[in-house]
Amino acid sequence: MTKLIIANWKSNHNLQTAKDWASSVEGYLDSFRINAKVVLAPPYSLLAGLRRIADRTLIELAVQNLSHQAVGSYTGEVCSQNLEGLGVRYAIVGHSERRRLFSETDEQVAQKVFLAVNAGIKPIICLDEPYLESQIQKVKDQFLENQVIIEDQDVIFAYEPISAIGSGQNESGEKVSQVVGLIREAYGARCSVIYGGSVNAENLSEYLSITDGVLIGGASLQADSFIQMLMIIENT
Ligand code: PGA
């Protein structure tokens, strides 16, 4: 199965450094073939500038967040309709930084998931154990209330233990396997589950052997270190 390799830039990079990164990674992808899908989640402001690069290569674009409101008077928010024409295929929703710093709730995250799926954007729903079950239940309720049937393959879950994010304290493979099982039990056996939290060139292979992919923050920022990880994938 094709693995998902997601680079989450958070609030890093500007247009020039973003284009430099993309052409380095593009250069690598042109000459090598990896059995993986590379997804880049830049800040919103860089999406249009990266569009052309994403069109030409195997790099696909994601957003790091999506409004829980549909189109309308919501100053500062970006909804799915605002993304039309930008080639966005995925949306990270419910990242713990957004829950912690911007007080996002299970309900809001479920609304984001619903709006993303409706717009043909695949949501990547970030979870940690304390809210794993409640969040999955809210997502299911949201679709049920709207009488919309959602397939297992329409969503991706990312197990992102808060203690592992940006800390260098990546979670053990054993624990990740256990939580992947919990997510599939709670949501559906065929849903994709990836791991995020201090993923780097040293630990990447282990996570790819037990999940459907990885969400990489810090180690994705520099093209060199990101390409190093792609090379590991190519050689395994
Ligand atoms: P990190 O971030 O790789 O820097 O730990 C991962 C994430 O926040 O998704």
mmCIF file of C-alpha atoms and ligand atoms in Angstrom:
data_model
loop_
_atom_site.group_PDB
_atom_site.id
_atom_site.type_symbol
_atom_site.label_atom_id
_atom_site.label_comp_id
_atom_site.label_asym_id
_atom_site.label_seq_id
_atom_site.Cartn_x
_atom_site.Cartn_y
_atom_site.Cartn_z
ATOM 1 C CA MET A 1 0.000 0.000 0.000
ATOM 2 C CA THR A 2 1.234 3.484 -0.865
ATOM 3 C CA LYS A 3 2.423 5.304 2.245
ATOM 4 C CA LEU A 4 1.538 8.905 2.996
ATOM 5 C CA ILE A 5 4.418 11.215 3.830
ATOM 6 C CA ILE A 6 3.045 14.527 5.041
ATOM 7 C CA ALA A 7 5.187 17.587 5.651
ATOM 8 C CA ASN A 8 3.509 19.987 8.083
ATOM 9 C CA TRP A 9 5.356 23.288 7.907
ATOM 10 C CA LYS A 10 3.192 24.966 10.559
ATOM 11 C CA SER A 11 3.929 28.763 10.468
ATOM 12 C CA ASN A 12 7.350 28.424 8.837
ATOM 13 C CA HIS A 13 8.761 29.481 5.428
ATOM 14 C CA ASN A 14 8.134 32.369 3.047
ATOM 15 C CA LEU A 15 7.435 32.286 -0.679
ATOM 16 C CA GLN A 16 11.079 32.141 -1.707
ATOM 17 C CA THR A 17 12.184 29.462 0.781
ATOM 18 C CA ALA A 18 9.035 27.480 -0.015
ATOM 19 C CA LYS A 19 9.807 27.506 -3.747
ATOM 20 C CA ASP A 20 13.429 26.543 -3.088
ATOM 21 C CA TRP A 21 12.290 23.621 -0.934
ATOM 22 C CA ALA A 22 9.773 22.494 -3.536
ATOM 23 C CA SER A 23 12.250 22.575 -6.415
ATOM 24 C CA SER A 24 14.803 20.554 -4.417
ATOM 25 C CA VAL A 25 12.221 17.929 -3.508
ATOM 26 C CA GLU A 26 10.836 17.996 -7.055
ATOM 27 C CA GLY A 27 14.356 17.397 -8.390
ATOM 28 C CA TYR A 28 14.655 14.348 -6.188
ATOM 29 C CA LEU A 29 11.236 12.994 -7.121
ATOM 30 C CA ASP A 30 11.994 13.460 -10.834
ATOM 31 C CA SER A 31 14.944 11.123 -10.728
ATOM 32 C CA PHE A 32 13.710 8.588 -8.186
ATOM 33 C CA ARG A 33 10.500 6.716 -7.752
ATOM 34 C CA ILE A 34 9.172 6.058 -4.301
ATOM 35 C CA ASN A 35 6.133 4.038 -3.423
ATOM 36 C CA ALA A 36 4.759 6.866 -1.345
ATOM 37 C CA LYS A 37 2.578 9.918 -1.713
ATOM 38 C CA VAL A 38 4.269 13.153 -0.676
ATOM 39 C CA VAL A 39 1.883 15.743 0.745
ATOM 40 C CA LEU A 40 2.940 19.263 1.648
ATOM 41 C CA ALA A 41 0.963 21.361 4.145
ATOM 42 C CA PRO A 42 2.333 24.924 3.851
ATOM 43 C CA PRO A 43 0.798 28.036 5.419
ATOM 44 C CA TYR A 44 -2.271 29.207 3.430
ATOM 45 C CA SER A 45 -0.404 32.215 2.045
ATOM 46 C CA LEU A 46 2.043 29.975 0.159
ATOM 47 C CA LEU A 47 -0.503 27.667 -1.478
ATOM 48 C CA ALA A 48 -0.940 29.660 -4.684
ATOM 49 C CA GLY A 49 2.829 30.009 -5.105
ATOM 50 C CA LEU A 50 3.297 26.267 -4.785
ATOM 51 C CA ARG A 51 0.397 25.269 -6.971
ATOM 52 C CA ARG A 52 2.409 25.003 -10.184
ATOM 53 C CA ILE A 53 5.006 22.796 -8.540
ATOM 54 C CA ALA A 54 2.330 20.535 -7.101
ATOM 55 C CA ASP A 55 0.759 20.250 -10.571
ATOM 56 C CA ARG A 56 3.950 19.023 -12.110
ATOM 57 C CA THR A 57 5.195 16.533 -9.548
ATOM 58 C CA LEU A 58 4.045 13.869 -7.191
ATOM 59 C CA ILE A 59 3.756 16.447 -4.419
ATOM 60 C CA GLU A 60 0.155 17.053 -3.358
ATOM 61 C CA LEU A 61 -1.062 19.999 -1.329
ATOM 62 C CA ALA A 62 -2.771 20.091 2.046
ATOM 63 C CA VAL A 63 -3.953 22.845 4.340
ATOM 64 C CA GLN A 64 -3.114 22.833 8.041
ATOM 65 C CA ASN A 65 -6.602 23.840 9.086
ATOM 66 C CA LEU A 66 -10.033 24.615 7.694
ATOM 67 C CA SER A 67 -12.839 26.780 9.008
ATOM 68 C CA HIS A 68 -15.610 24.942 10.847
ATOM 69 C CA GLN A 69 -17.998 27.392 9.187
ATOM 70 C CA ALA A 70 -19.078 27.223 5.580
ATOM 71 C CA VAL A 71 -18.710 30.270 3.326
ATOM 72 C CA GLY A 72 -19.839 33.577 4.880
ATOM 73 C CA SER A 73 -18.940 36.459 7.167
ATOM 74 C CA TYR A 74 -16.179 34.921 9.276
ATOM 75 C CA THR A 75 -13.298 37.379 9.180
ATOM 76 C CA GLY A 76 -9.929 35.698 9.078
ATOM 77 C CA GLU A 77 -11.273 32.196 8.482
ATOM 78 C CA VAL A 78 -10.527 30.092 5.396
ATOM 79 C CA CYS A 79 -13.289 27.716 4.299
ATOM 80 C CA SER A 80 -13.258 24.953 1.728
ATOM 81 C CA GLN A 81 -14.798 27.169 -0.966
ATOM 82 C CA ASN A 82 -11.884 29.628 -0.610
ATOM 83 C CA LEU A 83 -9.527 26.794 -1.561
ATOM 84 C CA GLU A 84 -11.144 25.976 -4.896
ATOM 85 C CA GLY A 85 -8.676 26.155 -7.762
ATOM 86 C CA LEU A 86 -5.639 25.795 -5.528
ATOM 87 C CA GLY A 87 -5.292 22.034 -5.940
ATOM 88 C CA VAL A 88 -5.738 21.257 -2.245
ATOM 89 C CA ARG A 89 -6.413 17.551 -1.711
ATOM 90 C CA TYR A 90 -6.028 17.161 2.054
ATOM 91 C CA ALA A 91 -6.765 19.132 5.223
ATOM 92 C CA ILE A 92 -5.139 18.564 8.589
ATOM 93 C CA VAL A 93 -7.840 19.103 11.197
ATOM 94 C CA GLY A 94 -7.786 19.162 14.988
ATOM 95 C CA HIS A 95 -4.026 19.395 15.398
ATOM 96 C CA SER A 96 -3.249 19.524 19.134
ATOM 97 C CA GLU A 97 -1.642 22.957 18.684
ATOM 98 C CA ARG A 98 -5.010 24.224 17.500
ATOM 99 C CA ARG A 99 -6.857 22.516 20.327
ATOM 100 C CA ARG A 100 -4.410 23.880 22.889
ATOM 101 C CA LEU A 101 -3.725 27.371 21.536
ATOM 102 C CA PHE A 102 -6.993 28.138 19.762
ATOM 103 C CA SER A 103 -9.416 26.149 21.945
ATOM 104 C CA GLU A 104 -10.762 23.942 19.159
ATOM 105 C CA THR A 105 -13.367 21.466 20.321
ATOM 106 C CA ASP A 106 -14.383 17.954 19.216
ATOM 107 C CA GLU A 107 -17.565 19.473 17.737
ATOM 108 C CA GLN A 108 -15.689 22.025 15.662
ATOM 109 C CA VAL A 109 -13.249 19.415 14.428
ATOM 110 C CA ALA A 110 -16.162 17.163 13.424
ATOM 111 C CA GLN A 111 -17.682 20.083 11.465
ATOM 112 C CA LYS A 112 -14.365 20.654 9.711
ATOM 113 C CA VAL A 113 -14.232 16.974 8.765
ATOM 114 C CA PHE A 114 -17.751 17.160 7.365
ATOM 115 C CA LEU A 115 -17.078 20.321 5.338
ATOM 116 C CA ALA A 116 -13.814 18.919 4.011
ATOM 117 C CA VAL A 117 -15.366 15.634 2.868
ATOM 118 C CA ASN A 118 -18.215 17.556 1.213
ATOM 119 C CA ALA A 119 -15.676 19.606 -0.714
ATOM 120 C CA GLY A 120 -13.780 16.522 -1.876
ATOM 121 C CA ILE A 121 -10.864 17.259 0.459
ATOM 122 C CA LYS A 122 -9.577 14.373 2.537
ATOM 123 C CA PRO A 123 -9.390 15.262 6.232
ATOM 124 C CA ILE A 124 -6.402 14.146 8.276
ATOM 125 C CA ILE A 125 -7.862 14.027 11.773
ATOM 126 C CA CYS A 126 -5.270 14.397 14.522
ATOM 127 C CA LEU A 127 -5.889 12.400 17.691
ATOM 128 C CA ASP A 128 -4.331 11.718 21.040
ATOM 129 C CA GLU A 129 -5.611 9.174 23.534
ATOM 130 C CA PRO A 130 -7.518 11.515 25.928
ATOM 131 C CA TYR A 131 -9.929 12.558 23.172
ATOM 132 C CA LEU A 132 -9.605 9.709 20.706
ATOM 133 C CA GLU A 133 -12.991 8.120 21.384
ATOM 134 C CA SER A 134 -14.952 11.336 21.892
ATOM 135 C CA GLN A 135 -13.555 12.846 18.706
ATOM 136 C CA ILE A 136 -14.286 9.764 16.608
ATOM 137 C CA GLN A 137 -17.812 9.618 18.020
ATOM 138 C CA LYS A 138 -18.397 13.284 17.168
ATOM 139 C CA VAL A 139 -17.237 12.695 13.605
ATOM 140 C CA LYS A 140 -19.619 9.758 13.257
ATOM 141 C CA ASP A 141 -22.510 11.766 14.782
ATOM 142 C CA GLN A 142 -21.875 14.669 12.419
ATOM 143 C CA PHE A 143 -22.327 12.465 9.358
ATOM 144 C CA LEU A 144 -25.271 10.640 10.884
ATOM 145 C CA GLU A 145 -27.092 13.916 11.703
ATOM 146 C CA ASN A 146 -26.599 15.083 8.130
ATOM 147 C CA GLN A 147 -27.624 11.679 6.780
ATOM 148 C CA VAL A 148 -24.424 11.395 4.818
ATOM 149 C CA ILE A 149 -22.717 8.051 4.500
ATOM 150 C CA ILE A 150 -18.990 8.178 4.929
ATOM 151 C CA GLU A 151 -16.670 5.412 3.830
ATOM 152 C CA ASP A 152 -13.654 4.297 5.860
ATOM 153 C CA GLN A 153 -11.381 5.484 3.045
ATOM 154 C CA ASP A 154 -12.779 9.047 3.094
ATOM 155 C CA VAL A 155 -10.787 10.007 6.178
ATOM 156 C CA ILE A 156 -7.270 9.609 7.520
ATOM 157 C CA PHE A 157 -6.450 9.567 11.210
ATOM 158 C CA ALA A 158 -3.136 10.754 12.579
ATOM 159 C CA TYR A 159 -2.114 9.470 15.991
ATOM 160 C CA GLU A 160 -0.241 12.443 17.398
ATOM 161 C CA PRO A 161 0.662 12.036 21.071
ATOM 162 C CA ILE A 162 1.069 15.560 22.459
ATOM 163 C CA SER A 163 4.174 14.588 24.432
ATOM 164 C CA ALA A 164 5.903 13.569 21.190
ATOM 165 C CA ILE A 165 5.196 16.701 19.160
ATOM 166 C CA GLY A 166 8.248 18.879 18.694
ATOM 167 C CA SER A 167 9.899 17.335 21.759
ATOM 168 C CA GLY A 168 12.280 14.786 20.260
ATOM 169 C CA GLN A 169 10.464 12.185 22.430
ATOM 170 C CA ASN A 170 8.938 10.037 19.695
ATOM 171 C CA GLU A 171 6.415 7.429 20.819
ATOM 172 C CA SER A 172 7.424 3.766 20.989
ATOM 173 C CA GLY A 173 6.434 1.549 18.082
ATOM 174 C CA GLU A 174 4.607 -0.754 20.465
ATOM 175 C CA LYS A 175 2.406 2.058 21.755
ATOM 176 C CA VAL A 176 1.753 3.348 18.228
ATOM 177 C CA SER A 177 0.620 -0.136 17.105
ATOM 178 C CA GLN A 178 -1.712 -0.347 20.067
ATOM 179 C CA VAL A 179 -3.317 3.048 19.351
ATOM 180 C CA VAL A 180 -3.620 2.303 15.617
ATOM 181 C CA GLY A 181 -5.670 -0.731 16.724
ATOM 182 C CA LEU A 182 -7.835 1.439 19.010
ATOM 183 C CA ILE A 183 -8.561 3.901 16.212
ATOM 184 C CA ARG A 184 -9.528 1.144 13.775
ATOM 185 C CA GLU A 185 -11.730 -0.454 16.434
ATOM 186 C CA ALA A 186 -13.481 2.852 17.147
ATOM 187 C CA TYR A 187 -13.836 4.016 13.543
ATOM 188 C CA GLY A 188 -13.501 1.214 11.040
ATOM 189 C CA ALA A 189 -11.060 -1.512 10.144
ATOM 190 C CA ARG A 190 -10.179 -0.052 6.759
ATOM 191 C CA CYS A 191 -9.401 3.532 7.689
ATOM 192 C CA SER A 192 -5.885 4.843 7.189
ATOM 193 C CA VAL A 193 -3.916 5.669 10.317
ATOM 194 C CA ILE A 194 -0.628 7.524 10.285
ATOM 195 C CA TYR A 195 1.725 8.614 13.067
ATOM 196 C CA GLY A 196 3.142 12.059 13.910
ATOM 197 C CA GLY A 197 5.439 13.274 16.676
ATOM 198 C CA SER A 198 9.221 13.793 16.348
ATOM 199 C CA VAL A 199 9.493 11.637 13.232
ATOM 200 C CA ASN A 200 12.967 11.828 11.705
ATOM 201 C CA ALA A 201 15.358 9.867 9.490
ATOM 202 C CA GLU A 202 16.295 7.558 12.378
ATOM 203 C CA ASN A 203 12.821 6.426 13.389
ATOM 204 C CA LEU A 204 10.864 6.792 10.134
ATOM 205 C CA SER A 205 11.184 3.177 8.955
ATOM 206 C CA GLU A 206 9.724 1.739 12.125
ATOM 207 C CA TYR A 207 6.599 3.911 11.877
ATOM 208 C CA LEU A 208 6.134 3.087 8.213
ATOM 209 C CA SER A 209 6.203 -0.614 9.044
ATOM 210 C CA ILE A 210 3.278 -0.249 11.479
ATOM 211 C CA THR A 211 1.170 2.586 10.041
ATOM 212 C CA ASP A 212 -0.037 3.968 6.699
ATOM 213 C CA GLY A 213 2.311 6.932 6.838
ATOM 214 C CA VAL A 214 3.779 9.771 8.846
ATOM 215 C CA LEU A 215 3.118 13.418 9.616
ATOM 216 C CA ILE A 216 6.421 15.240 9.899
ATOM 217 C CA GLY A 217 6.833 18.693 11.433
ATOM 218 C CA GLY A 218 10.333 19.912 12.320
ATOM 219 C CA ALA A 219 12.233 17.385 10.209
ATOM 220 C CA SER A 220 10.304 18.389 7.071
ATOM 221 C CA LEU A 221 11.323 22.054 7.119
ATOM 222 C CA GLN A 222 14.695 21.699 5.433
ATOM 223 C CA ALA A 223 14.633 20.113 1.973
ATOM 224 C CA ASP A 224 17.839 18.164 2.716
ATOM 225 C CA SER A 225 16.481 16.387 5.757
ATOM 226 C CA PHE A 226 13.160 15.733 4.011
ATOM 227 C CA ILE A 227 14.918 14.250 0.971
ATOM 228 C CA GLN A 228 17.030 12.097 3.294
ATOM 229 C CA MET A 229 13.797 10.581 4.588
ATOM 230 C CA LEU A 230 12.480 10.029 1.053
ATOM 231 C CA MET A 231 15.714 8.216 0.227
ATOM 232 C CA ILE A 232 15.207 5.921 3.188
ATOM 233 C CA ILE A 233 11.735 5.090 1.860
ATOM 234 C CA GLU A 234 13.134 4.459 -1.585
ATOM 235 C CA ASN A 235 15.698 2.047 -0.192
ATOM 236 C CA THR A 236 13.356 0.001 1.998
HETATM 237 P P1 PGA B 1 7.126 17.296 14.883
HETATM 238 O O1 PGA B 1 5.640 17.786 14.588
HETATM 239 O O2 PGA B 1 7.492 16.324 13.801
HETATM 240 O O3 PGA B 1 7.945 18.542 14.859
HETATM 241 O O4 PGA B 1 7.096 16.620 16.222
HETATM 242 C C1 PGA B 1 4.654 16.858 14.198
HETATM 243 C C2 PGA B 1 3.315 17.489 14.176
HETATM 244 O O5 PGA B 1 3.055 18.459 14.901
HETATM 245 O O6 PGA B 1 2.462 17.057 13.405
#
